[in-house]
Short mmCIF file of C-alpha atoms in Angstrom, two decimals:
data_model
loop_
_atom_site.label_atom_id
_atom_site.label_comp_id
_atom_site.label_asym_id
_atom_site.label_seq_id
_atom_site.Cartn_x
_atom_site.Cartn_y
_atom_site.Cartn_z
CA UNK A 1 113.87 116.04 141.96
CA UNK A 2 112.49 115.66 137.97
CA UNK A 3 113.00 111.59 138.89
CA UNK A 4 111.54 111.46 142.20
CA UNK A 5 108.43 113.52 141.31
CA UNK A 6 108.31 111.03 137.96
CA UNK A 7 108.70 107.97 139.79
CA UNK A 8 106.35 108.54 142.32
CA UNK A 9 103.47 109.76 139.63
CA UNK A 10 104.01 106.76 138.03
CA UNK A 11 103.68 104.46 141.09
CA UNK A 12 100.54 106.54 141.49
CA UNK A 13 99.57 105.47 137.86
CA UNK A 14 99.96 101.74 138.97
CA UNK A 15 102.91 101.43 136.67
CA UNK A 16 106.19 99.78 137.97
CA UNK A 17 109.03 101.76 135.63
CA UNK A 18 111.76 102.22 137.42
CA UNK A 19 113.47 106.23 137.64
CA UNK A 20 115.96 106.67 134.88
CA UNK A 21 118.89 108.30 135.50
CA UNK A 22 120.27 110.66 132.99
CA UNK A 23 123.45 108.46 132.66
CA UNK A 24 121.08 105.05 132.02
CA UNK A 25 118.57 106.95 129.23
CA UNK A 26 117.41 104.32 126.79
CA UNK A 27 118.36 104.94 123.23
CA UNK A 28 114.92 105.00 121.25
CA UNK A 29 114.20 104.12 117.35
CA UNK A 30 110.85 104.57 116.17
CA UNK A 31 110.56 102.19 112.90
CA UNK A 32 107.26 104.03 111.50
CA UNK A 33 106.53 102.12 107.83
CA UNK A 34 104.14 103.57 104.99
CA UNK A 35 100.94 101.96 104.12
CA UNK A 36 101.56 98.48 105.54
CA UNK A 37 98.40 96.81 106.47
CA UNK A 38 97.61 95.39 110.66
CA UNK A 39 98.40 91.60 108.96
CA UNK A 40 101.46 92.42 106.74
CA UNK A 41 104.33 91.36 108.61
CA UNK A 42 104.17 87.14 108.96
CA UNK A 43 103.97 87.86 112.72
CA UNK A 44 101.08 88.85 112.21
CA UNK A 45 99.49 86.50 110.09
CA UNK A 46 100.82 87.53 106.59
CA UNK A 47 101.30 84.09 104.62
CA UNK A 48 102.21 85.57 101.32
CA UNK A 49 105.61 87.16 101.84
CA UNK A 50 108.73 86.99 105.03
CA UNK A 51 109.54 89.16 107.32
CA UNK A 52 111.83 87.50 109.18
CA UNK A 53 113.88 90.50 110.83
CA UNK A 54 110.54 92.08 111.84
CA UNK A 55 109.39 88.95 113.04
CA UNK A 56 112.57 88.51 114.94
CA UNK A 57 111.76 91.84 116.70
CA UNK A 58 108.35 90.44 117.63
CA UNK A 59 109.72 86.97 118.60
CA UNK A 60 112.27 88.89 121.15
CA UNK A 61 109.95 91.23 122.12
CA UNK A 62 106.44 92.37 122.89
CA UNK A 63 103.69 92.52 120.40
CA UNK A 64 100.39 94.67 120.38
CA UNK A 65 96.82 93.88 119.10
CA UNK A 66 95.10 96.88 119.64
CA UNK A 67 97.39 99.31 118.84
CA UNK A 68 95.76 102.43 116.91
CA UNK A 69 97.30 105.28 114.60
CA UNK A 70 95.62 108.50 114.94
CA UNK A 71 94.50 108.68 111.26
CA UNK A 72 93.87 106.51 108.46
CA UNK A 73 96.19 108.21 106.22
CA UNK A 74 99.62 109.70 106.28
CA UNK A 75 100.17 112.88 107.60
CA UNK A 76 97.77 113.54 110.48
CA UNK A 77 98.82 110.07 111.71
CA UNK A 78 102.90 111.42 111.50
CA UNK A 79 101.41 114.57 113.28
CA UNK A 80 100.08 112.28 115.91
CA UNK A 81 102.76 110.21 116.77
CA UNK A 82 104.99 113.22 117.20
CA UNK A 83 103.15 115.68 119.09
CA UNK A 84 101.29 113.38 121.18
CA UNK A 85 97.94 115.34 120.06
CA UNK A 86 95.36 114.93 118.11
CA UNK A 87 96.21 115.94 114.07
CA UNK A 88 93.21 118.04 113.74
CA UNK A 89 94.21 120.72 116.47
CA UNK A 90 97.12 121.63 114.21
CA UNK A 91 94.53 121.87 111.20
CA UNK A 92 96.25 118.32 109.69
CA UNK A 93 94.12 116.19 109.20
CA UNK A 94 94.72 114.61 105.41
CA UNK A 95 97.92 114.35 103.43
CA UNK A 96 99.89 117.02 102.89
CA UNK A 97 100.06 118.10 98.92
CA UNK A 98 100.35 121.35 96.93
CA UNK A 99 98.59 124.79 98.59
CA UNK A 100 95.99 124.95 96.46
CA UNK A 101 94.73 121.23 97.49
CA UNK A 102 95.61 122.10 101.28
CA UNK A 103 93.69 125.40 100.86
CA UNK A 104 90.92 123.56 99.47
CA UNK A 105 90.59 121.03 102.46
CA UNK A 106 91.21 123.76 104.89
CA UNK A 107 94.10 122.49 106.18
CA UNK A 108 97.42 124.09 106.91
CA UNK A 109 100.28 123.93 104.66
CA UNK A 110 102.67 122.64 106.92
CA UNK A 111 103.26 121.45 110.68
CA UNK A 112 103.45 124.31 113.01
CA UNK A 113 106.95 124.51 114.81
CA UNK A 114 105.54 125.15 118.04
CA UNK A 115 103.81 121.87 118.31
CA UNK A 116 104.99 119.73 120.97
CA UNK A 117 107.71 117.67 119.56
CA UNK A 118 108.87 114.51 121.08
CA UNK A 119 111.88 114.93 119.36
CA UNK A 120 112.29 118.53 120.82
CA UNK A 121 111.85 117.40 124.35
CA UNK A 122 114.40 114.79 124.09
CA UNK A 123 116.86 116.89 122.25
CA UNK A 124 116.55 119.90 125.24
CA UNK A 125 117.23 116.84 127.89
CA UNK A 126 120.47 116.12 126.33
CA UNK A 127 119.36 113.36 123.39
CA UNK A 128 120.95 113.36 119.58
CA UNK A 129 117.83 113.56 117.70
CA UNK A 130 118.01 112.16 113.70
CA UNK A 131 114.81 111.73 111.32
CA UNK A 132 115.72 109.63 108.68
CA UNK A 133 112.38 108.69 106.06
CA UNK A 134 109.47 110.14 105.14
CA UNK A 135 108.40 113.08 107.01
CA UNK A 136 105.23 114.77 105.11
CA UNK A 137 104.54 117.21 107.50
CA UNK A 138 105.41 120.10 105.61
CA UNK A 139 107.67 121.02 102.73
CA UNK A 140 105.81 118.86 99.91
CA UNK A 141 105.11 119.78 96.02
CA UNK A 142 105.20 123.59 95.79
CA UNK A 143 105.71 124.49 99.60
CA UNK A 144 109.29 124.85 99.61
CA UNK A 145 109.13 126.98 101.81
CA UNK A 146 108.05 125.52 104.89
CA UNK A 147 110.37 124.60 108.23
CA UNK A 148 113.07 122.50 107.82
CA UNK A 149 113.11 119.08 109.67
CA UNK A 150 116.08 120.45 111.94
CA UNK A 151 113.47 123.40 113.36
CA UNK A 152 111.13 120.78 115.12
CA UNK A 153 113.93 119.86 117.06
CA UNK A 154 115.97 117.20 115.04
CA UNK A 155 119.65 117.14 115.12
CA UNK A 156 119.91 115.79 111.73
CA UNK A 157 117.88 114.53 108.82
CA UNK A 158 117.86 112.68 105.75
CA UNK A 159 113.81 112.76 104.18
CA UNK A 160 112.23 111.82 100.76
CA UNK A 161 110.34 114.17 98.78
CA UNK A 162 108.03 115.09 101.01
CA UNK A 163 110.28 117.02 103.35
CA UNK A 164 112.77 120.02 102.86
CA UNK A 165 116.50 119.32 103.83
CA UNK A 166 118.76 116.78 102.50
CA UNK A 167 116.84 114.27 100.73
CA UNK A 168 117.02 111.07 98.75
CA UNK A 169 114.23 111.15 95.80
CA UNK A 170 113.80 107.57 93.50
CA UNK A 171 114.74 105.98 90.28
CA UNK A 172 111.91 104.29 89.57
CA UNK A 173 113.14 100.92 87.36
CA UNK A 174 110.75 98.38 86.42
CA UNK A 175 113.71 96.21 84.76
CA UNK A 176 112.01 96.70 80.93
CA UNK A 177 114.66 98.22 79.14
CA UNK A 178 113.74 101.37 79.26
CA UNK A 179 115.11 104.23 81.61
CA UNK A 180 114.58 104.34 84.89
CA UNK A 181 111.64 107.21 85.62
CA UNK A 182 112.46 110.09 88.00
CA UNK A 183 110.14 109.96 91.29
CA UNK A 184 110.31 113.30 92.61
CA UNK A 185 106.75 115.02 92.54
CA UNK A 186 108.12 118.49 92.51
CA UNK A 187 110.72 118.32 95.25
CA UNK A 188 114.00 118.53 92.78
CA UNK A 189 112.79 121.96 92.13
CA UNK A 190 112.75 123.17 95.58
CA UNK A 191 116.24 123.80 96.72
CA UNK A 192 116.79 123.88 100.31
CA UNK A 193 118.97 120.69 100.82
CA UNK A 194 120.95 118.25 98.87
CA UNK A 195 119.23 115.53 96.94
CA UNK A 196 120.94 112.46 96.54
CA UNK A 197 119.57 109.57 93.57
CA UNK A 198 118.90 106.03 94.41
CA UNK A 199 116.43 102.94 92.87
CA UNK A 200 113.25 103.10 94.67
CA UNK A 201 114.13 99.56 95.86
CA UNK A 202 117.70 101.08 98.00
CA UNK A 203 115.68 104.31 99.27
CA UNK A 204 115.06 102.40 102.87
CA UNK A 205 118.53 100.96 102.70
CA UNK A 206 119.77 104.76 102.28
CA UNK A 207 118.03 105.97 105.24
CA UNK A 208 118.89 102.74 107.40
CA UNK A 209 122.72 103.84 106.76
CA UNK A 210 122.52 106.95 107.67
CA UNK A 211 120.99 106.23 110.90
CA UNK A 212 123.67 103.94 111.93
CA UNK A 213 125.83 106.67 111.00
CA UNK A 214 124.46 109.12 113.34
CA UNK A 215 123.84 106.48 116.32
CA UNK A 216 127.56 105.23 115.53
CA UNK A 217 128.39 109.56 116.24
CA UNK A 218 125.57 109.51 119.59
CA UNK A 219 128.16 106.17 120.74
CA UNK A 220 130.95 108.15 120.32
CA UNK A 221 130.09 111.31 122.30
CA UNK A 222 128.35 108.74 125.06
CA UNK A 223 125.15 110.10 124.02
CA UNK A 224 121.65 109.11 124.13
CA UNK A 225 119.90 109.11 120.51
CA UNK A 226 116.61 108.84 119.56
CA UNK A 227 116.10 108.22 115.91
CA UNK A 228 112.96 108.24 113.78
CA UNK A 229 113.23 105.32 110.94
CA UNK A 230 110.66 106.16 108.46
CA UNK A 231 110.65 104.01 105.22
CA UNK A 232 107.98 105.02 102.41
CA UNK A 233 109.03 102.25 99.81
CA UNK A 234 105.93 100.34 100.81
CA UNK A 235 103.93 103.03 99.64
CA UNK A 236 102.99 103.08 96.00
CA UNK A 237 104.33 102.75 93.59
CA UNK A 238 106.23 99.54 94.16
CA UNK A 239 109.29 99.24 92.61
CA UNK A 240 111.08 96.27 94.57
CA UNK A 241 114.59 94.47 92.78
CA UNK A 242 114.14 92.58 89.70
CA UNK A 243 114.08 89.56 91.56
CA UNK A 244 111.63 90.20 93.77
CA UNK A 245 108.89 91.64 91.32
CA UNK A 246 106.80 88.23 91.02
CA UNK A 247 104.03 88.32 87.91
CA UNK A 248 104.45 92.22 88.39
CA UNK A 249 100.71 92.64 89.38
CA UNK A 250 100.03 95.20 92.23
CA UNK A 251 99.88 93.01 94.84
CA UNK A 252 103.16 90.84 94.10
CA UNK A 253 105.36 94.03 93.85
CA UNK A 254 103.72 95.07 96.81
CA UNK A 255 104.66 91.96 98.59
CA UNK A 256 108.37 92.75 96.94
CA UNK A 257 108.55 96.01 98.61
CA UNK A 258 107.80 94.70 101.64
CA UNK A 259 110.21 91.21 101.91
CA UNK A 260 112.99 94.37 100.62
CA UNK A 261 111.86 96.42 103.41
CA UNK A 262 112.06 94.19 105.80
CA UNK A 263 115.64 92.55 104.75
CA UNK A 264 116.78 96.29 105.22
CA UNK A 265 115.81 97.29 108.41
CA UNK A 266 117.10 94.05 109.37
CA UNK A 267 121.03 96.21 108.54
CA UNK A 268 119.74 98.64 111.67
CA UNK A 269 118.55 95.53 113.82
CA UNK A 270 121.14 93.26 113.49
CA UNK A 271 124.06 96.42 114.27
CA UNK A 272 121.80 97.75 117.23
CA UNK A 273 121.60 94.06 118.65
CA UNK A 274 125.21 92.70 117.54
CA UNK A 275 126.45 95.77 119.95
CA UNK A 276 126.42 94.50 123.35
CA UNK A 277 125.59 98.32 125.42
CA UNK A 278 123.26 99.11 122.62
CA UNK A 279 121.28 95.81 122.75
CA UNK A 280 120.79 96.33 126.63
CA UNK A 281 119.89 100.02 126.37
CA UNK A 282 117.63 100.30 123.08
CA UNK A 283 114.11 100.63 122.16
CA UNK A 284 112.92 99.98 119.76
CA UNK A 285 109.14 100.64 118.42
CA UNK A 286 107.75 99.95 114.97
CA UNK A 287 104.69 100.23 113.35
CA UNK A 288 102.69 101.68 110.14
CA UNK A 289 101.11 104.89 110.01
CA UNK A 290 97.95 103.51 108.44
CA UNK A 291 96.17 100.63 107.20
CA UNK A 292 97.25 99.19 103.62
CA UNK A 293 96.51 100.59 100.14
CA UNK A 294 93.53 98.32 98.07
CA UNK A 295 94.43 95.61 96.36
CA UNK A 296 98.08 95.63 97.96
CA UNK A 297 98.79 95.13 101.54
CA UNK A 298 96.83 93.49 103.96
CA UNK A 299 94.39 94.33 107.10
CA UNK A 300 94.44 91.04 108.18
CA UNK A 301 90.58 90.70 109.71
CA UNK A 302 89.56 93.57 109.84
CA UNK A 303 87.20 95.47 107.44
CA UNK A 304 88.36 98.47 105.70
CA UNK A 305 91.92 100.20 104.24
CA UNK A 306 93.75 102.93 104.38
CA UNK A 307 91.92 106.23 104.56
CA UNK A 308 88.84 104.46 106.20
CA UNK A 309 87.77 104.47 110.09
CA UNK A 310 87.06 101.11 110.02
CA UNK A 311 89.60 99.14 112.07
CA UNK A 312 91.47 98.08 108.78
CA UNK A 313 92.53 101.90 108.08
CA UNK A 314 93.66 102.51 112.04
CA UNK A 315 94.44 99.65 113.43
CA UNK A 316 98.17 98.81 113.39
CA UNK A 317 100.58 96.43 113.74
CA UNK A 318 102.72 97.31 117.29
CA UNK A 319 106.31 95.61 118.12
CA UNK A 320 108.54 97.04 120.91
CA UNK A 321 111.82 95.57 121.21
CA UNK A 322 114.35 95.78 123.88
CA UNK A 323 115.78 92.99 125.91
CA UNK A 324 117.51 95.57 128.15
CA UNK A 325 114.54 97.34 128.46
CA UNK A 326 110.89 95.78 128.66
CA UNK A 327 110.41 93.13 131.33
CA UNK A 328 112.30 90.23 130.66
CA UNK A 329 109.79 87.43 131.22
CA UNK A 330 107.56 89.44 128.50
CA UNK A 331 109.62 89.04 125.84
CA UNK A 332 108.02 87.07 122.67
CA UNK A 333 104.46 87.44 124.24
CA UNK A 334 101.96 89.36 123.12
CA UNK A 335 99.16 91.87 124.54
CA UNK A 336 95.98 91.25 123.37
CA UNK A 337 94.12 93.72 126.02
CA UNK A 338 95.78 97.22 126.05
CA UNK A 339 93.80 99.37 123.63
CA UNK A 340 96.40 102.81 122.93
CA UNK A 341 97.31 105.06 120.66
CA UNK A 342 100.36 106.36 118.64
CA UNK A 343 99.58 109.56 120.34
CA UNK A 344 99.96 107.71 123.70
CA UNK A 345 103.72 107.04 122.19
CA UNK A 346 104.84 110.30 123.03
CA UNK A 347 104.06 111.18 126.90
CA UNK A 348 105.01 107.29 127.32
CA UNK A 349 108.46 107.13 125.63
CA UNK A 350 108.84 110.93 127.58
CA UNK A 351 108.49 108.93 131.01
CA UNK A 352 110.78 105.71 129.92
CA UNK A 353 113.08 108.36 129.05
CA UNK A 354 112.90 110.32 132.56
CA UNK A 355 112.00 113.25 131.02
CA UNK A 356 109.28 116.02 131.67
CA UNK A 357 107.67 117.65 129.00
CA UNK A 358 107.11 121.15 129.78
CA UNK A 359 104.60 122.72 131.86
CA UNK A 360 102.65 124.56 129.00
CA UNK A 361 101.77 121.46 127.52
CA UNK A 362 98.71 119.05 127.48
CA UNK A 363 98.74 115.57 125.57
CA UNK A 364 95.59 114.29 124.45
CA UNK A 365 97.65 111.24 124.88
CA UNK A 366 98.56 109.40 128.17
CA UNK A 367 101.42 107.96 129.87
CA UNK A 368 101.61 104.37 129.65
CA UNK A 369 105.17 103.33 129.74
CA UNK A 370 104.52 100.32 131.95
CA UNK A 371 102.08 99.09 128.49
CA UNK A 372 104.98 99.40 126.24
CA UNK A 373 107.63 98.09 128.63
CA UNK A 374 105.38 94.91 129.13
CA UNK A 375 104.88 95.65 133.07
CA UNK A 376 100.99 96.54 132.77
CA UNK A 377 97.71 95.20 130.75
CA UNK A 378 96.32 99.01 131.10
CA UNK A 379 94.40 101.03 128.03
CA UNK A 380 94.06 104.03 127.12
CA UNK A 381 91.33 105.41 129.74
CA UNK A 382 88.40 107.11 127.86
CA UNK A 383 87.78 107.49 124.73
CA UNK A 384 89.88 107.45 121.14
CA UNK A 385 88.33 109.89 118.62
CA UNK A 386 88.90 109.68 114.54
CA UNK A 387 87.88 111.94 111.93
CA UNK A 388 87.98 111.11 107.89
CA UNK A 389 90.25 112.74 106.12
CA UNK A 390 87.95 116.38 104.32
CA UNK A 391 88.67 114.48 100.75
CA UNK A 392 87.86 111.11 101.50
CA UNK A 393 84.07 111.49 101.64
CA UNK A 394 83.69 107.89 99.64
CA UNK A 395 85.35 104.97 98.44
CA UNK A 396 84.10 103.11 95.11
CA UNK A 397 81.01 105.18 95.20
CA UNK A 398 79.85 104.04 98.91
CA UNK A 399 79.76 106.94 101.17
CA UNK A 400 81.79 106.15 104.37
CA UNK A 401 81.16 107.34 108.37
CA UNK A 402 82.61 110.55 109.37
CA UNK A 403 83.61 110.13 112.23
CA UNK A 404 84.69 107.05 114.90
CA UNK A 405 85.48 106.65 118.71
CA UNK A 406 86.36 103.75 120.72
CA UNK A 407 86.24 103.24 123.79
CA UNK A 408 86.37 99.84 125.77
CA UNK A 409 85.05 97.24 123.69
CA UNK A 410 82.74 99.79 121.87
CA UNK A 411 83.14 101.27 118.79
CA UNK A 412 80.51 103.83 116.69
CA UNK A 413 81.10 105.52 113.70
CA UNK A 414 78.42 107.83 112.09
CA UNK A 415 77.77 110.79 110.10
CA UNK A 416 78.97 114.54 111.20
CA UNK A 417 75.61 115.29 112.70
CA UNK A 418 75.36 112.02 114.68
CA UNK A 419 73.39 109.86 111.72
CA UNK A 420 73.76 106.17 110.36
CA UNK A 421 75.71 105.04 113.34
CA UNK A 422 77.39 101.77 113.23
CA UNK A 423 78.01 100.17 116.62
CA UNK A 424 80.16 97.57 116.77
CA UNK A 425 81.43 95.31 119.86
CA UNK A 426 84.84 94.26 119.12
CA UNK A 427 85.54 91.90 121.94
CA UNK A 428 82.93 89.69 119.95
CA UNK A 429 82.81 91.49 116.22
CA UNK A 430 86.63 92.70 115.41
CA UNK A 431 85.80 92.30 111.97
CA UNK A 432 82.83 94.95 112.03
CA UNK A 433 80.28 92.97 110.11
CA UNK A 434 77.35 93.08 112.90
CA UNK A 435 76.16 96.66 113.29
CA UNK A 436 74.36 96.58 116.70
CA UNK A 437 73.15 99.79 116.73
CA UNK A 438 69.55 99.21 117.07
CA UNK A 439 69.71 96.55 119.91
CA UNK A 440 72.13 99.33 121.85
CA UNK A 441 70.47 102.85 121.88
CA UNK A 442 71.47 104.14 125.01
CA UNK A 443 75.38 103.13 123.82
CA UNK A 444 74.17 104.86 121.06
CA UNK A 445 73.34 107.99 122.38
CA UNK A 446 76.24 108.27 124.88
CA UNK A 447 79.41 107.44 122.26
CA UNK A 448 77.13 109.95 120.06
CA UNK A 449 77.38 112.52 122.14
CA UNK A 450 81.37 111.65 123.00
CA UNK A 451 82.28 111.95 119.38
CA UNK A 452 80.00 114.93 118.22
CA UNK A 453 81.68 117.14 121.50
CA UNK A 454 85.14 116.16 120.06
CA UNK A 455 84.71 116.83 116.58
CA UNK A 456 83.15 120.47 117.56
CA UNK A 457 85.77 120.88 119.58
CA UNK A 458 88.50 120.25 117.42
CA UNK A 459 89.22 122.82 114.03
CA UNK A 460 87.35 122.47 111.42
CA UNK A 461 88.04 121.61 107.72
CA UNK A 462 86.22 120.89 105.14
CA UNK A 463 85.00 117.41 105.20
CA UNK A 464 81.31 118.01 105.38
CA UNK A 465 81.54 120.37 102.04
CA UNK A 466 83.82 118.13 99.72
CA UNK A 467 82.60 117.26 96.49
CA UNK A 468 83.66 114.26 95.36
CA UNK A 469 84.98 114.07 91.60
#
């Protein structure tokens, strides 16, 4: 009955997926990456480095324009693409660092367990679950002792040192002579796991064999995985091999990192499409949890970075792979017309899955599996809200908007209490150079009102009392 009442919602939807059977599940792997910019993979326009195993995912697969994270920094965009909510109702809505910073922003010190876990839903309909990467949603600098990765409904886990559990923390060698610094911001003093040593520039290859690993032990059983992939290494600092670190300034090590990153997750491509079942029953999703640092990755054309709302710090790069999976006359196209959100990830992998999340819970994302399975054009109906991260007030001295929402071609951004709104229309200004505010008042007024309901609706913290250093 859980099908039929699926199937037919979704033909309801417009969308064509087919009912899943539990014996047919697709095997998911969400590739999220650190810090990588909307233009930093060659696919999508990045002429400085190679990513030729990403690329190959795009080239066999479906890519997306107008993708958006949740956030334009790390962990209220993780909290996003998990819970399939909005980071601020769970009080996240900056990084996660030590409690007196967290305090400070009025944020909570960790990820509540009761959230609505993809991963949990999954797991109770019969999935292995496995995070392996950075997890930052709790268990970071002196909160040891927050949930382990295994309570939000993981099977395994493998994390950096921003998550409790087993982890792998860095040897950081910049090939000088001198010994290799230890990268561990406080997590080799936590406990609660075992911590294994690698160079910063094997720490993706680390989790990328442990994840075959546990898909190899899913196979075995005849058991449906879904495994997060979350690589940090493109976060700073950039330590890539000595032959990759250029002239050693920021932005050739960065473009180290990344050629590094990508040659490694091309080890979980290549065994995921070299395997016959799993090739016709995987999919995969990758993107980056936020735009790119300054002066290191790239946003492609778009204005702004990482920890701005302009599209540069929330637009992301989208590829879904799958030739078993997504429509097979989609595959190396791209969508240029569904505007979604990671947060839309969740109810939408839930339905490609065939599986019902439970009846207590509301998404502020929708279902759109037919979007990522290349069978539908649709958006996310209504609109997208954003809020700054509390301690991110400024950037260089220029005070940046509070707050953003798009919806359609429209985007505003403005102040907390509605002032100095920017209006952009990004089916003719992507780049957000051409505020048309002033020639658009009733717009205006309306996306005004959209984005001041949200932000009173959702918990506050404390942006709007911040000092700046």
């Amino acid at each position: 009955m859980l099908v039929v009442r699926l199937s037919c919602l979704l033909l309801l939807l417009g969308l064509f997926v087919s009912p899943v059977s539990a014996a047919e599940r697709p095997n998911i792997i969400l590739v999220f990456i650190d810090d990588m910019g909307w233009g930093d993979f060659s696919c999508f326009g990045n002429e400085a480095a190679t990513t030729e195993n990403c690329d190959r995912m795009a080239a066999e697969g479906i890519r997306f324009t107008q993708f958006y994270v949740n956030s334009p920094i790390c962990s209220p965009s993780r909290t996003a693409i998990s819970t399939g909510q909005y980071p601020q109702r769970w009080k996240i809505s900056s990084y996660l660092a030590h409690r007196e910073l967290n305090n400070k922003r009025g944020m909570a010190q960790w990820l509540d367990p009761s959230a609505p876990m993809l991963a949990r839903m999954l797991h109770n309909a019969g999935y292995a679950t496995g995070h392996f990467g950075k997890w930052h949603m709790g268990g970071q600098r002196d909160v040891g002792e927050a949930p382990l990765i295994t309570e939000y409904g993981f099977d395994d886990s493998l994390t950096n040192f921003e998550g409790l559990g087993d982890r792998v923390l860095a040897e950081l060698d910049a090939y000088d002579g001198k010994k290799p610094k230890l990268w561990t911001l406080g997590s080799d003093k936590l406990g609660r796991g075992e911590i294994f040593w690698e160079k910063r520039s094997q720490v993706t290859q680390r989790f990328v064999d442990d994840a075959i690993a546990f898909i190899k032990e899913a196979e075995a059983k005849d058991q449906p995985f879904y495994v997060n992939v979350w690589p940090d290494d493109v976060h700073s600092p950039f330590f890539p091999p000595k032959e990759r670190r250029g002239d050693a300034s920021k932005r050739d090590l960065y473009l180290g990192v990344l050629e590094t990153m990508d040659e490694q997750l091309g080890t979980l491509f290549d065994f995921v499409r070299n395997d016959e079942k799993l090739k016709n029953n995987t999919l995969i999703v990758m993107c980056s949890d936020n735009g790119p640092e300054l002066g290191a990755g790239t946003a492609g054309p778009f204005r702004g970075h990482k920890t701005t709302l302009y599209e540069g710090g929330i637009r992301s790069p989208l590829v879904v792979w799958g030739p078993g999976v997504i429509a097979a006359d989609k595959a190396g196209t791209t969508n240029e017309e569904s505007v979604f959100a990671a947060y839309d990830l969740v109810p939408s992998l839930l339905a490609v899955a065939g599986v019902e999340a439970p009846q207590d819970v509301t998404f502020d994302g929708q279902s759109l599996p037919g979007v990522i399975l290349g069978q539908s054009t649709e958006s996310h109906e209504g609109p997208i809200c954003f809020r700054r991260p509390p301690d991110r007030p400024e950037i260089q001295g220029k005070q940046l908007p509070d707050l953003a929402v798009r919806d359609g071609k429209w985007k505003l951004l403005c102040s907390y209490d509605g002032s100095d709104p920017q209006l952009y229309n990004l089916n003719k200004n992507r780049g957000e150079r051409k505020n048309v505010a002033d020639a658009h008042p009733e717009i205006v007024e309306r996306l005004t009102k959209t984005i001041l309901a949200w932000h009173k609706e959702m918990p506050a913290d404390n942006g709007a009392d911040w000092e700046p250093k």
